[in-house]
PDB file of C-alpha atoms in Angstrom:
ATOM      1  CA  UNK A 291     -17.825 100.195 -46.364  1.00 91.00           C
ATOM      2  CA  UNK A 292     -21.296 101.439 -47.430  1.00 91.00           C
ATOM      3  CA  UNK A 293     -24.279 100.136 -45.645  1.00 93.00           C
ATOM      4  CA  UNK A 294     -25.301  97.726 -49.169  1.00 94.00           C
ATOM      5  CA  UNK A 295     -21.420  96.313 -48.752  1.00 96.00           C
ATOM      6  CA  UNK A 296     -22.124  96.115 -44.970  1.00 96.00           C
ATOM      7  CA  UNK A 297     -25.421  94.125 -45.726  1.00 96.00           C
ATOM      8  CA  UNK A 298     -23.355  91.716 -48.210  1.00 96.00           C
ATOM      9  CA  UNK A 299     -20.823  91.433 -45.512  1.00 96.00           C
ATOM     10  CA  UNK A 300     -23.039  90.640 -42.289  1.00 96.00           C
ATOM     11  CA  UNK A 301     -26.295  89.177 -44.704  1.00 95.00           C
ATOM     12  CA  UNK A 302     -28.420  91.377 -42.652  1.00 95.00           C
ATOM     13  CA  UNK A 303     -31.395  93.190 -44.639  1.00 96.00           C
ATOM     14  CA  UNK A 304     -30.733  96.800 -44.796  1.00 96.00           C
ATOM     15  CA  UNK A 305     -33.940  97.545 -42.718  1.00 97.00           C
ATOM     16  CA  UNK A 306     -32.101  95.661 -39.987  1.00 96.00           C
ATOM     17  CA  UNK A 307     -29.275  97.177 -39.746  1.00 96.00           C
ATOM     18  CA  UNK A 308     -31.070 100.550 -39.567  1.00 95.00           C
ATOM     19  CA  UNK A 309     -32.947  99.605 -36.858  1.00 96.00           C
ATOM     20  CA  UNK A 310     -29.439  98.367 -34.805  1.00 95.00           C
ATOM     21  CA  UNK A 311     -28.363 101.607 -35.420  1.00 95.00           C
ATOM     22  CA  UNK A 312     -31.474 103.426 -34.420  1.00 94.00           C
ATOM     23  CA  UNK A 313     -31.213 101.247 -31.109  1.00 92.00           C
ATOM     24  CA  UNK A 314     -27.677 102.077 -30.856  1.00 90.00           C
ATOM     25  CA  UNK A 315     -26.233  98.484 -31.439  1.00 93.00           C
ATOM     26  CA  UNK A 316     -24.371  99.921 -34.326  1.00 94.00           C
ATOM     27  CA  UNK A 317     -22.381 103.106 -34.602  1.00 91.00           C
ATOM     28  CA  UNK A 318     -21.007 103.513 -37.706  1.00 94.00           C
ATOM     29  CA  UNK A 319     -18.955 106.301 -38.571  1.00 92.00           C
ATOM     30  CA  UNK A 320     -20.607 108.976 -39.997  1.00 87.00           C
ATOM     31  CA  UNK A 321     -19.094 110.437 -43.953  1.00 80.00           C
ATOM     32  CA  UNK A 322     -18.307 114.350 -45.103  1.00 72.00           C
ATOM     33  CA  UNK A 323     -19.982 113.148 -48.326  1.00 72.00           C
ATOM     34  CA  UNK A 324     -23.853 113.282 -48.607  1.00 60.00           C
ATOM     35  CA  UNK A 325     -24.597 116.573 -47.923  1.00 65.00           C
ATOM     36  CA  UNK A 326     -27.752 116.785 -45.102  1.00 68.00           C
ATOM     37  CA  UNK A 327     -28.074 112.944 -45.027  1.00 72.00           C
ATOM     38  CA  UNK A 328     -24.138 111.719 -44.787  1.00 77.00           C
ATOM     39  CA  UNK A 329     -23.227 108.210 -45.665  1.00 87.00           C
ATOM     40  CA  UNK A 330     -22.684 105.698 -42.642  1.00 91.00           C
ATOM     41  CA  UNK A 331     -19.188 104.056 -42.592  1.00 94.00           C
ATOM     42  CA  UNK A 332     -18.701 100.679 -41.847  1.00 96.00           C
ATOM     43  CA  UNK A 333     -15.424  98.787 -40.780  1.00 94.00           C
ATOM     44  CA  UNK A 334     -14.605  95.600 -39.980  1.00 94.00           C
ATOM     45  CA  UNK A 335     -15.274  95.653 -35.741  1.00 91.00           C
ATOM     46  CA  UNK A 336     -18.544  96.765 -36.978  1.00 94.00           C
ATOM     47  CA  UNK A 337     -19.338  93.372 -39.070  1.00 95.00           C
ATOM     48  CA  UNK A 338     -17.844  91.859 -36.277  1.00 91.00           C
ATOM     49  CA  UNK A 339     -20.279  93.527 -33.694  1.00 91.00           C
ATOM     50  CA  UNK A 340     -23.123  92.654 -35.941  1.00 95.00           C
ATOM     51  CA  UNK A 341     -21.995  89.177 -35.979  1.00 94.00           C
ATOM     52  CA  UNK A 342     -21.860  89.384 -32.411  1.00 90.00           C
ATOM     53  CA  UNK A 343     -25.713  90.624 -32.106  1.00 94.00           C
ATOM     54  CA  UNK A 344     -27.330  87.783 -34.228  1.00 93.00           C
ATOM     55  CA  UNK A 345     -26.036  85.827 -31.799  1.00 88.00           C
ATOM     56  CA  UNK A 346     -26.801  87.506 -28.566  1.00 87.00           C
ATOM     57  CA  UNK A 347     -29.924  86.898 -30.215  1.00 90.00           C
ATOM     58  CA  UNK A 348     -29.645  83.398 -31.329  1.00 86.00           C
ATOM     59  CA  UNK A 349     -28.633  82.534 -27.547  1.00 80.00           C
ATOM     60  CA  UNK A 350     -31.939  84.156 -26.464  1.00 80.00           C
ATOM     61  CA  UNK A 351     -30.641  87.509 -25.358  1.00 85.00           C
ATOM     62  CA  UNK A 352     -32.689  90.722 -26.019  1.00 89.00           C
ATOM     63  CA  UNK A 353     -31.475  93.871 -27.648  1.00 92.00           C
ATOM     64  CA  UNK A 354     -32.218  95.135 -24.054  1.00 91.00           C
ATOM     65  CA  UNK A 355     -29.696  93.139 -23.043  1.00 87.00           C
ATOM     66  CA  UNK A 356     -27.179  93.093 -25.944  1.00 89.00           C
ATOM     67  CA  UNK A 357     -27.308  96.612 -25.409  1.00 90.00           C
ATOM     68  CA  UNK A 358     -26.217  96.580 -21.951  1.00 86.00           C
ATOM     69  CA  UNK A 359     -23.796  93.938 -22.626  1.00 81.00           C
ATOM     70  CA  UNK A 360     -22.145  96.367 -25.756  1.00 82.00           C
ATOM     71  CA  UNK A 361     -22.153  99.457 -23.440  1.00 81.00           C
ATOM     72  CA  UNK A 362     -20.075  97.458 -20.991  1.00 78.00           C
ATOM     73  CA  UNK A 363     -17.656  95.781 -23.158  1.00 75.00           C
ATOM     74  CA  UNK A 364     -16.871  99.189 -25.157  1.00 74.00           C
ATOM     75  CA  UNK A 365     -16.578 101.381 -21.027  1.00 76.00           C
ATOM     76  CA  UNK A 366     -14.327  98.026 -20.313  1.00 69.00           C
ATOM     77  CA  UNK A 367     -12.246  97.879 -23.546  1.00 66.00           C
ATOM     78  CA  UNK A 368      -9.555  99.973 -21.828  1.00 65.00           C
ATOM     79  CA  UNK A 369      -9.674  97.283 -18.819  1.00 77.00           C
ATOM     80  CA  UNK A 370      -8.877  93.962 -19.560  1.00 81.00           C
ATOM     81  CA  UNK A 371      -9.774  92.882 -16.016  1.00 83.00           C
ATOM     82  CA  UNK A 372     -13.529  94.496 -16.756  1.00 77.00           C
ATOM     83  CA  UNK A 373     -13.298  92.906 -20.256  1.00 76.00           C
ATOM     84  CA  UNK A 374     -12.863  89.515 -18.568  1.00 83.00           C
ATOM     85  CA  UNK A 375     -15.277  89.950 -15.799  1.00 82.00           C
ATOM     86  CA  UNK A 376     -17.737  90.938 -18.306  1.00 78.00           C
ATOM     87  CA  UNK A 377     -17.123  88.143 -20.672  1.00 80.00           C
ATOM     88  CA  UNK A 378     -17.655  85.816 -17.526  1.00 89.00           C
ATOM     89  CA  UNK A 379     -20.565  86.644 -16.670  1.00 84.00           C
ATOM     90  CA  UNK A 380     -22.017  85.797 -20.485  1.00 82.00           C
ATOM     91  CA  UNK A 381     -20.282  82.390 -19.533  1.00 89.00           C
ATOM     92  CA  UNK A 382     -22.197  81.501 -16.836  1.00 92.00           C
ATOM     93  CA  UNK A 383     -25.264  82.816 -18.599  1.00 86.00           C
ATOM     94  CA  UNK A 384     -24.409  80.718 -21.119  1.00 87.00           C
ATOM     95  CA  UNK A 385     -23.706  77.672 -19.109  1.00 93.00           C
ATOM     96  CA  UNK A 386     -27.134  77.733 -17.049  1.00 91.00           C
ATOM     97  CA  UNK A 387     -29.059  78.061 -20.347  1.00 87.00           C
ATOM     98  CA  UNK A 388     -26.396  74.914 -21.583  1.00 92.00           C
ATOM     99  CA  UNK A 389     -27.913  73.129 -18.297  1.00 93.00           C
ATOM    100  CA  UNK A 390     -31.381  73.778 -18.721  1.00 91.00           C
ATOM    101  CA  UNK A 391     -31.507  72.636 -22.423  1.00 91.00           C
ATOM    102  CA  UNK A 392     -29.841  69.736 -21.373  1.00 94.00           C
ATOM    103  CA  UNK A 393     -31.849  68.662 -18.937  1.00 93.00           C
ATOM    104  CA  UNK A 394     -35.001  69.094 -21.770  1.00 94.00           C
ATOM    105  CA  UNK A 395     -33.307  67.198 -24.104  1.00 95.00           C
ATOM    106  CA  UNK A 396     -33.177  64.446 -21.603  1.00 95.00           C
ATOM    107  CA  UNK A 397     -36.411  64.738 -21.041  1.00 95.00           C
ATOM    108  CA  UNK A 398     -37.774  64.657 -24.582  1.00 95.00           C
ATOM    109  CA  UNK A 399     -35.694  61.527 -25.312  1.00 96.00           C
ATOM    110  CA  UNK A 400     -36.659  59.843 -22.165  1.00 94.00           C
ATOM    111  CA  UNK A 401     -40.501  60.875 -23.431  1.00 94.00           C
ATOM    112  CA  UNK A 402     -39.353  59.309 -26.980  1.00 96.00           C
ATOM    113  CA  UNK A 403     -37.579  56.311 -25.976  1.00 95.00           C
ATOM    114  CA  UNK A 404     -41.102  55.592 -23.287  1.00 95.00           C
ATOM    115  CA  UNK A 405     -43.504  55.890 -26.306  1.00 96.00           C
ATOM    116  CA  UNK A 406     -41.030  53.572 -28.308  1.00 96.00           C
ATOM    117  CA  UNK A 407     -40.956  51.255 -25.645  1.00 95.00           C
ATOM    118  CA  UNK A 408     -44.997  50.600 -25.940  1.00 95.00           C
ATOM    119  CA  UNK A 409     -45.249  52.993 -22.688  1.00 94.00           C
ATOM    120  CA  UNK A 410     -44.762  50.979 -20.222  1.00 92.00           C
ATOM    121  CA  UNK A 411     -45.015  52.441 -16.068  1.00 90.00           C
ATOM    122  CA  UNK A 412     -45.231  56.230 -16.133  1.00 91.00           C
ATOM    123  CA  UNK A 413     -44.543  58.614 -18.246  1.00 92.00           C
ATOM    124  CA  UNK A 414     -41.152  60.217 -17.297  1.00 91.00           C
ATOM    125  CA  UNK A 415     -42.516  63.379 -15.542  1.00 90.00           C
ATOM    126  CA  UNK A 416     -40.925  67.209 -16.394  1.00 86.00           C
ATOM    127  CA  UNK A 417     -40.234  67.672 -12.620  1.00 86.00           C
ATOM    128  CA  UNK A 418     -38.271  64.975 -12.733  1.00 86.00           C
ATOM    129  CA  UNK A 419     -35.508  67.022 -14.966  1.00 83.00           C
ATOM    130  CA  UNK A 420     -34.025  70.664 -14.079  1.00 76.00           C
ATOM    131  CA  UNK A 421     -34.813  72.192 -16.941  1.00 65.00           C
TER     132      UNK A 421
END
């Protein structure tokens, strides 16, 4: 697909999928067709990968990081075990930002439910939470 199909597809502006590309997140194929400026293919693992970057980013990653994470997944694809290793490690990335929302949360409602309550004693302190 064209890069205005790809845009439909992935509902990324154009401009932002140039500048995945320009950053390497993307690598389309490249066409025979458009002379000195040839049209970018885009398949299906690439609306997939795009997919994949909003959210990386959504979960607080940076294209820094997305990009490392990419690099490794495509030098593992041939490995399953360095597929699964890598796929892991976002896990447990994932899981210790999990915690430390958590633990906010907690604290925000305990903040909410105190004011509620006419704040009575202390405050519920932030120490007092891992976030």
């Amino acid at each position: 697909m064209l890069i205005s199909e790809f845009a439909k597809a992935t509902e990324l502006p154009v401009d932002t999928i140039r500048f995945y590309i320009s950053k390497g997140l993307l690598k389309p194929e490249r066409s025979a067709k458009g002379g000195s400026n040839p049209y970018q293919l885009f398949s299906q693992e690439d609306v997939t990968a795009a997919r994949m970057i909003r959210l990386q980013q959504t979960l607080g990653y940076s294209l820094r990081e997305i990009q490392a994470l990419n690099d490794a997944y495509r030098a593992g694809e041939s490995s399953p075990a360095r597929t699964v290793e890598i796929l892991q490690a976002q896990i447990a990335r994932l899981e210790e930002r999990k915690a430390a929302l958590d633990a906010a949360l907690s604290f925000l409602r305990g903040k909410v439910d105190w004011i509620r309550a006419g704040k009575p004693d202390t405050a519920p302190q932030l120490e007092d939470y891992r976030c």
